[in-house]
Coordinates of C-alpha atoms in Angstrom, one line a residue:
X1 CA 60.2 -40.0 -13.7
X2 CA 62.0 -39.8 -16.9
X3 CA 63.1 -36.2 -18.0
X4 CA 63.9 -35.1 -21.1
X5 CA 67.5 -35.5 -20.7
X6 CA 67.0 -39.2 -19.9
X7 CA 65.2 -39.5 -23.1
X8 CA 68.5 -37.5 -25.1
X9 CA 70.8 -39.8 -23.1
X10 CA 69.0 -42.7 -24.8
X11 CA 68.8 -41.3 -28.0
X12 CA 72.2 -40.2 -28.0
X13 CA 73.6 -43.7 -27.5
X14 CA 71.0 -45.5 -30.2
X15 CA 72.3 -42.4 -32.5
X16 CA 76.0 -43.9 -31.6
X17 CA 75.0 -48.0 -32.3
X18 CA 73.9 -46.6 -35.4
X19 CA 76.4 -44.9 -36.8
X20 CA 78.7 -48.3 -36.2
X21 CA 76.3 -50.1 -37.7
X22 CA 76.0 -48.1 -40.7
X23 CA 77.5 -51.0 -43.2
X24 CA 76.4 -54.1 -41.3
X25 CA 73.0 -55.4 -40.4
X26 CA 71.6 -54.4 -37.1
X27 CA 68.4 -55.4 -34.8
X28 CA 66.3 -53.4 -32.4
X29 CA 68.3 -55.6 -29.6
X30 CA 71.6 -54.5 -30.6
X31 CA 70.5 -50.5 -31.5
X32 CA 68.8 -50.6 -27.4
X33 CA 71.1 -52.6 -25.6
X34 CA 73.0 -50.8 -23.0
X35 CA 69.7 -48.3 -22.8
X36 CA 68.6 -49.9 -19.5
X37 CA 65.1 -49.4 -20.7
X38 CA 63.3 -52.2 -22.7
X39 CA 63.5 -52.3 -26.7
X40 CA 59.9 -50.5 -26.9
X41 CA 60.1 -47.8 -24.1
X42 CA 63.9 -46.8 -25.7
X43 CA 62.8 -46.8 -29.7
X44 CA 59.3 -44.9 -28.3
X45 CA 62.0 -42.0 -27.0
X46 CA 64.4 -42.3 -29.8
X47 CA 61.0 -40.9 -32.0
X48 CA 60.2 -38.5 -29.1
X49 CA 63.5 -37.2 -29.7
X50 CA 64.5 -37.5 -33.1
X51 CA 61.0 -37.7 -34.7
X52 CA 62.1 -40.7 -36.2
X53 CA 62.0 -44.5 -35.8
X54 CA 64.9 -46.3 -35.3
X55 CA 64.9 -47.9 -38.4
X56 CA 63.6 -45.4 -40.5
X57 CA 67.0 -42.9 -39.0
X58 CA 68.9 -45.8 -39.9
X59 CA 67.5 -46.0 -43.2
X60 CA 68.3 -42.2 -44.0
X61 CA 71.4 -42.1 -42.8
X62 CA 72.5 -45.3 -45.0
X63 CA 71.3 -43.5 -47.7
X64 CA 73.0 -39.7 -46.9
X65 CA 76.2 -42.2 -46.3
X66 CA 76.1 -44.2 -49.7
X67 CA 75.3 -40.7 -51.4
X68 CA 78.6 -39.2 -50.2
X69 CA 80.4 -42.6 -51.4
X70 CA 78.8 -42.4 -54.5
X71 CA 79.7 -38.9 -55.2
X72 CA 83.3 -39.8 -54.4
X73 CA 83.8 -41.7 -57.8
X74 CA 82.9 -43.7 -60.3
X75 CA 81.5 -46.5 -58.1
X76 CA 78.7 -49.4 -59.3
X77 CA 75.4 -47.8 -57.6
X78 CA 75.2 -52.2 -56.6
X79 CA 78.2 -52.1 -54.8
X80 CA 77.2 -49.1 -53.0
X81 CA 73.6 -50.4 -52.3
X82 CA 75.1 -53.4 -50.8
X83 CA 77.9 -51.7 -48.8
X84 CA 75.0 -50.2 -47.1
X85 CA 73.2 -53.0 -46.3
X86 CA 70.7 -53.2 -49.1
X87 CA 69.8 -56.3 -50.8
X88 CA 69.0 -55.0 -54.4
X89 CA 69.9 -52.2 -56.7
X90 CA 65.8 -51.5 -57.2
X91 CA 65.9 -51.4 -53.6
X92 CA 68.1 -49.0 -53.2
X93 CA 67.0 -46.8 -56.5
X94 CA 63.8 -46.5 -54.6
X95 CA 64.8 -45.6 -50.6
X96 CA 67.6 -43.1 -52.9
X97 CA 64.4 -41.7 -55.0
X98 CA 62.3 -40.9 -51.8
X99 CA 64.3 -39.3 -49.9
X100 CA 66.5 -37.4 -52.5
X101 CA 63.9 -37.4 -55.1
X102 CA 66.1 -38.4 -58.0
X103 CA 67.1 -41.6 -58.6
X104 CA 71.1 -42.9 -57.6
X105 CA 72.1 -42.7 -61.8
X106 CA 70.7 -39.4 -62.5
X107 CA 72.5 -37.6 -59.3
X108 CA 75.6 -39.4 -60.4
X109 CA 75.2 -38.2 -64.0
X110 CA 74.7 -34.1 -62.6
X111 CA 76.3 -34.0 -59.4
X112 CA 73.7 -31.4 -58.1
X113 CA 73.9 -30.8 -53.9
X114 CA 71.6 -33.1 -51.7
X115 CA 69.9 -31.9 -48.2
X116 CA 71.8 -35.3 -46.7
X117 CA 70.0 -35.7 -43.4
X118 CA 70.7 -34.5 -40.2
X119 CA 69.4 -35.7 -37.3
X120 CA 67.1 -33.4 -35.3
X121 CA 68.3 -34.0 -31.4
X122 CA 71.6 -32.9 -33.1
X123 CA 70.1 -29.6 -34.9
X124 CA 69.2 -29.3 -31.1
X125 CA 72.5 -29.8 -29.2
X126 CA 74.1 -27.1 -31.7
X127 CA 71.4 -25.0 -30.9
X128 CA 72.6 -25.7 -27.1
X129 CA 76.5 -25.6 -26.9
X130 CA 76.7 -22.7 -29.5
X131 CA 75.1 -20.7 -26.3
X132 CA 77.5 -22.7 -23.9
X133 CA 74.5 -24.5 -22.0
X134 CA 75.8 -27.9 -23.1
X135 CA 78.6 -30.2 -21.7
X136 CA 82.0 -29.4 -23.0
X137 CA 84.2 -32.2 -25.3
X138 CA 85.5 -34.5 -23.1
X139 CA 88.9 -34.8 -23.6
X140 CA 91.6 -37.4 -21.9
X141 CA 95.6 -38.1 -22.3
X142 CA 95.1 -40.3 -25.5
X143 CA 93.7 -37.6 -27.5
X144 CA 95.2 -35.0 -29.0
X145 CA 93.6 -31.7 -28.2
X146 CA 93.9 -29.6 -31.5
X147 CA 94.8 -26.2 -31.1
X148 CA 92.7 -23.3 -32.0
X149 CA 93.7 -19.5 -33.3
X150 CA 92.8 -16.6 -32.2
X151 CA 93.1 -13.3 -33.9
X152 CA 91.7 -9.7 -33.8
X153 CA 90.3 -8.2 -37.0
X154 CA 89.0 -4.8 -37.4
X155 CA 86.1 -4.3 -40.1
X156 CA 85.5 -1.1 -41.3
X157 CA 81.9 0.8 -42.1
X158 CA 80.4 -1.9 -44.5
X159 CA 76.7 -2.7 -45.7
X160 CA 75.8 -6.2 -45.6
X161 CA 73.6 -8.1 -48.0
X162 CA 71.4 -10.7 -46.2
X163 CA 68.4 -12.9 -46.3
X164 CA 66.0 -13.7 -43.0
X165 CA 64.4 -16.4 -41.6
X166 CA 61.1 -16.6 -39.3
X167 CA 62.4 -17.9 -36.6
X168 CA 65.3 -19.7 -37.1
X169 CA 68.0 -19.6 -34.4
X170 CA 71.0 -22.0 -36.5
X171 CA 71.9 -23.1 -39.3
X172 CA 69.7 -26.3 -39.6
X173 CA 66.6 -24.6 -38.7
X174 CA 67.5 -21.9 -41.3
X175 CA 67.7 -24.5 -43.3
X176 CA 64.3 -26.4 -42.6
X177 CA 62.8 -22.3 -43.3
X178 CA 64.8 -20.7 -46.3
X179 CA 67.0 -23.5 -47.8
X180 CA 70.5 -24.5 -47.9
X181 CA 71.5 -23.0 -51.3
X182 CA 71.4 -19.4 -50.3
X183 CA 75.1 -19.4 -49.4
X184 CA 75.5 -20.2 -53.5
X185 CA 73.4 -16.9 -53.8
X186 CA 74.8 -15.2 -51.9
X187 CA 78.6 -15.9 -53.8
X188 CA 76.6 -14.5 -57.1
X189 CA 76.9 -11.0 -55.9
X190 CA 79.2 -8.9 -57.5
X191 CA 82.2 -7.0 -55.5
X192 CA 81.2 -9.0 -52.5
X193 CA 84.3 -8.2 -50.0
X194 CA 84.0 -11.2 -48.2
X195 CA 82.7 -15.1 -48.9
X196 CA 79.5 -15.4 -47.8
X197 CA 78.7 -15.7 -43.8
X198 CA 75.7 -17.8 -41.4
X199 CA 75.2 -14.9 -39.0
X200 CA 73.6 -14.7 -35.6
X201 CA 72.0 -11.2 -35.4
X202 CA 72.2 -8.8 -32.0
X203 CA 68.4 -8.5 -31.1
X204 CA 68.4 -4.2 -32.6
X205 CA 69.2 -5.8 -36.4
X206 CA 66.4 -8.5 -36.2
X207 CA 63.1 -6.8 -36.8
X208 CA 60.4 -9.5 -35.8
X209 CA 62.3 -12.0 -37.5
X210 CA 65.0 -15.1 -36.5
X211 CA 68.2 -14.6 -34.8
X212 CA 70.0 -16.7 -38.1
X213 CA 70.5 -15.4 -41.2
X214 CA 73.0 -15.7 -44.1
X215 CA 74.1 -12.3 -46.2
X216 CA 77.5 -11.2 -47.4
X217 CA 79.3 -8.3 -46.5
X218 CA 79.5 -5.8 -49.3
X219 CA 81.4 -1.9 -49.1
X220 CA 80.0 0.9 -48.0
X221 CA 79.3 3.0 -51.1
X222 CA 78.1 -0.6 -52.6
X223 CA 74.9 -0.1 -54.8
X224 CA 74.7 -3.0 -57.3
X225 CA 71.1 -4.7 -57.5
X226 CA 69.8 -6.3 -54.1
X227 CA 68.1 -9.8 -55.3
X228 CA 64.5 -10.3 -54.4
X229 CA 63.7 -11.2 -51.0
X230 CA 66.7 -10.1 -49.2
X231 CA 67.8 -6.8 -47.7
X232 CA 70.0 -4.1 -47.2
X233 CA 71.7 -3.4 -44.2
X234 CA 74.2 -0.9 -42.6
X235 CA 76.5 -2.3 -40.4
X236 CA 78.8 0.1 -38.4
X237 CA 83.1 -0.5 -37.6
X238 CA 84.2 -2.8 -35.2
X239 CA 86.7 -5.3 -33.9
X240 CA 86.1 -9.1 -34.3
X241 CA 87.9 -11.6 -32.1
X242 CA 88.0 -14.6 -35.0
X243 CA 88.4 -17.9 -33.9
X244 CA 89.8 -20.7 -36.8
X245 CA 90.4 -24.3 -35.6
X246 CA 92.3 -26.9 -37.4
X247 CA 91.9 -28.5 -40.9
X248 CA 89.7 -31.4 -40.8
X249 CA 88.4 -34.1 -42.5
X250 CA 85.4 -32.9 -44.0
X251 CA 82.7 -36.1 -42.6
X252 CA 84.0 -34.7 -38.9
X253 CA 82.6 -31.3 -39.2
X254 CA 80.2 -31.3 -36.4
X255 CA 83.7 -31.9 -34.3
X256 CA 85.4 -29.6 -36.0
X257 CA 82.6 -27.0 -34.9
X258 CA 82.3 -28.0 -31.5
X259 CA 86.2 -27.8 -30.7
X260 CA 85.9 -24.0 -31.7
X261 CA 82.4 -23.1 -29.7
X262 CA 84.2 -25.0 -27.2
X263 CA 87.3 -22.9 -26.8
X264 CA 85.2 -19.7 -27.4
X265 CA 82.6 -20.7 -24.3
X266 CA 85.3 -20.6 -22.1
X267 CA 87.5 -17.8 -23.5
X268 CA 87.8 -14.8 -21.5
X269 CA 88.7 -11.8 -23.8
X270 CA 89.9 -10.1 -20.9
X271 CA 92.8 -11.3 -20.5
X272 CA 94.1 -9.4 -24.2
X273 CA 92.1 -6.1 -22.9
X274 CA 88.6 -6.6 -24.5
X275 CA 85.4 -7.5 -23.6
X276 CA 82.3 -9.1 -25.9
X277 CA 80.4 -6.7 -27.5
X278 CA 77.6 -8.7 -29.4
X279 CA 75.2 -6.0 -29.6
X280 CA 77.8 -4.4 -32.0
X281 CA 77.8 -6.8 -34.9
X282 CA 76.3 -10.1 -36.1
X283 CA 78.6 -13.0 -34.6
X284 CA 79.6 -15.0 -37.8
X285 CA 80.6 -18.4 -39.2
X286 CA 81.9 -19.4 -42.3
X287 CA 81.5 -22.5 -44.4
X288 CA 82.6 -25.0 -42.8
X289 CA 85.9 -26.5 -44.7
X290 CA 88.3 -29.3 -43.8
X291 CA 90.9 -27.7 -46.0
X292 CA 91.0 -24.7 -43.5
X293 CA 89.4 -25.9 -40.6
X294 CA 86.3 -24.5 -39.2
X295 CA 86.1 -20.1 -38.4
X296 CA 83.6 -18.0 -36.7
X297 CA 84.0 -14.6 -35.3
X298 CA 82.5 -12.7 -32.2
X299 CA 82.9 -8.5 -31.9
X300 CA 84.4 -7.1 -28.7
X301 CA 85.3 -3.9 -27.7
X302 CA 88.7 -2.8 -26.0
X303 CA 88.9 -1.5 -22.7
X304 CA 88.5 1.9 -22.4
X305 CA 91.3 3.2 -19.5

């Protein structure tokens, strides 16, 4: 019988071919191989998983790729086409046009942000090892294992400015409800005391709706205009254990995160005379940002003796 996991296994390594294969032709043989399930059984569960054909994932993620290369510089939009494996630049203007809905020239002429595309099996195995139910990085000798800080902040009585979801329980499904630009929003609003957060809320602050949300920390006697559609919120004093990982290249950020939800899965707070106390505060992340490295924070309590 073939399980689900089976079926991410496969994915997973097709997901892995691809990504190599980003700037060099590749065929359904080479993207299966090492599957040990035949080319049209292992593309049928890359789609089960991914909701997407092998091809037509390849085809985005060319196209998220070249989009990063060509906001880089002042690259020919043909050299970038064929760097990722397309013949033409009219082949390329169109795949660019469908799936970003602008054509390669006018997002090079305004710069304005793209949704690049995620795959979905990945949206789930955040969803996973942010709650510590998936494997842990594998590490061996040969690579380094970058460190990770750990601090305790105290946050005083504050009110925090935020915007809900439906449903959403991470960021990418936040995404696929609100949008991505409500971080840029959210940096709008004046005397803000903090840069805007992603925020997993305790199950008392979520009235009906997701556990993700974004909002912005604001003080307590804060009463400038709250924009339409999000809400007002009190949120109480307490103590944050914040975890901050090493800078990073900024295309490695789904490592970056993973090295930090790694070390916090397995921390025990214990050990500096806390305990978690999630139902205190919304656990937070901020943006990830190679020039910092990657942060989230988690509230705890001390122990009382």
């Amino acid at each position: 019988m073939i399980t689900s996991w089976d079926k991410m296994k496969v994915a997973d390594h097709m997901q892995q071919i691809i990504e190599a294969h980003l700037m060099e032709p590749v065929t359904l043989h080479i993207l299966t191989k090492g599957t040990g399930y035949s080319m049209y059984h292992a593309a049928k569960m890359f789609k089960e998983v991914t909701g997407e054909t092998p091809f037509a994932y390849l085809r985005k993620r060319r196209i998220s790729e070249a989009a990063c290369s060509l906001s880089a510089g002042d690259r020919r939009i043909i050299d970038v086409a064929l760097d990722f494996v397309f013949d033409s630049h009219e082949g390329f203007t169109r795949a660019f046009a469908r799936q970003f809905g602008m054509t390669p020239r006018g997002f090079m002429n305004n710069r304005p942000p793209l949704s690049l595309f995620f795959p979905p099996s990945m949206r789930s195995i955040f969803s996973l090892r942010q709650k510590g139910e998936y494997g842990m990085t594998k590490t061996n000798d040969s690579k380094k294992v970058q460190p990770i800080f750990v601090q305790i902040m105290e946050r005083p009585a504050r009110k925090l400015v935020l915007k809900r979801a439906p449903t959403a329980s991470h960021y990418f499904e936040y995404c696929d409800e609100v949008g991505c630009d409500i971080f840029e929003q959210l940096g709008a609003i004046q005397d803000a005391l903090h840069e805007p957060m992603g925020l997993w809320l305790p199950e008392a602050m979520r009235q009906g709706h997701g556990e993700y949300a974004q909002g912005v920390e604001v003080s307590e006697n804060w009463n400038g205009d709250v924009p339409e559609g999000y809400e007002l919120m009190d949120l109480p004093p307490c103590k944050l254990l914040i975890f901050q990982g090493e800078p990073f290249d900024e295309k490695e950020f789904e490592r970056a995160i993973e090295e930090v939800w790694d070390v916090m899965n397995r921390y025990n707070p214990e050990v500096i005379g806390y305990h978690w106390a999630d139902e205190d505060a919304p656990r937070f992340q901020l943006e990830p940002r190679g020039d910092r490295g990657y942060i989230e924070g988690r509230p705890v309590r001390p122990f009382v003796v």
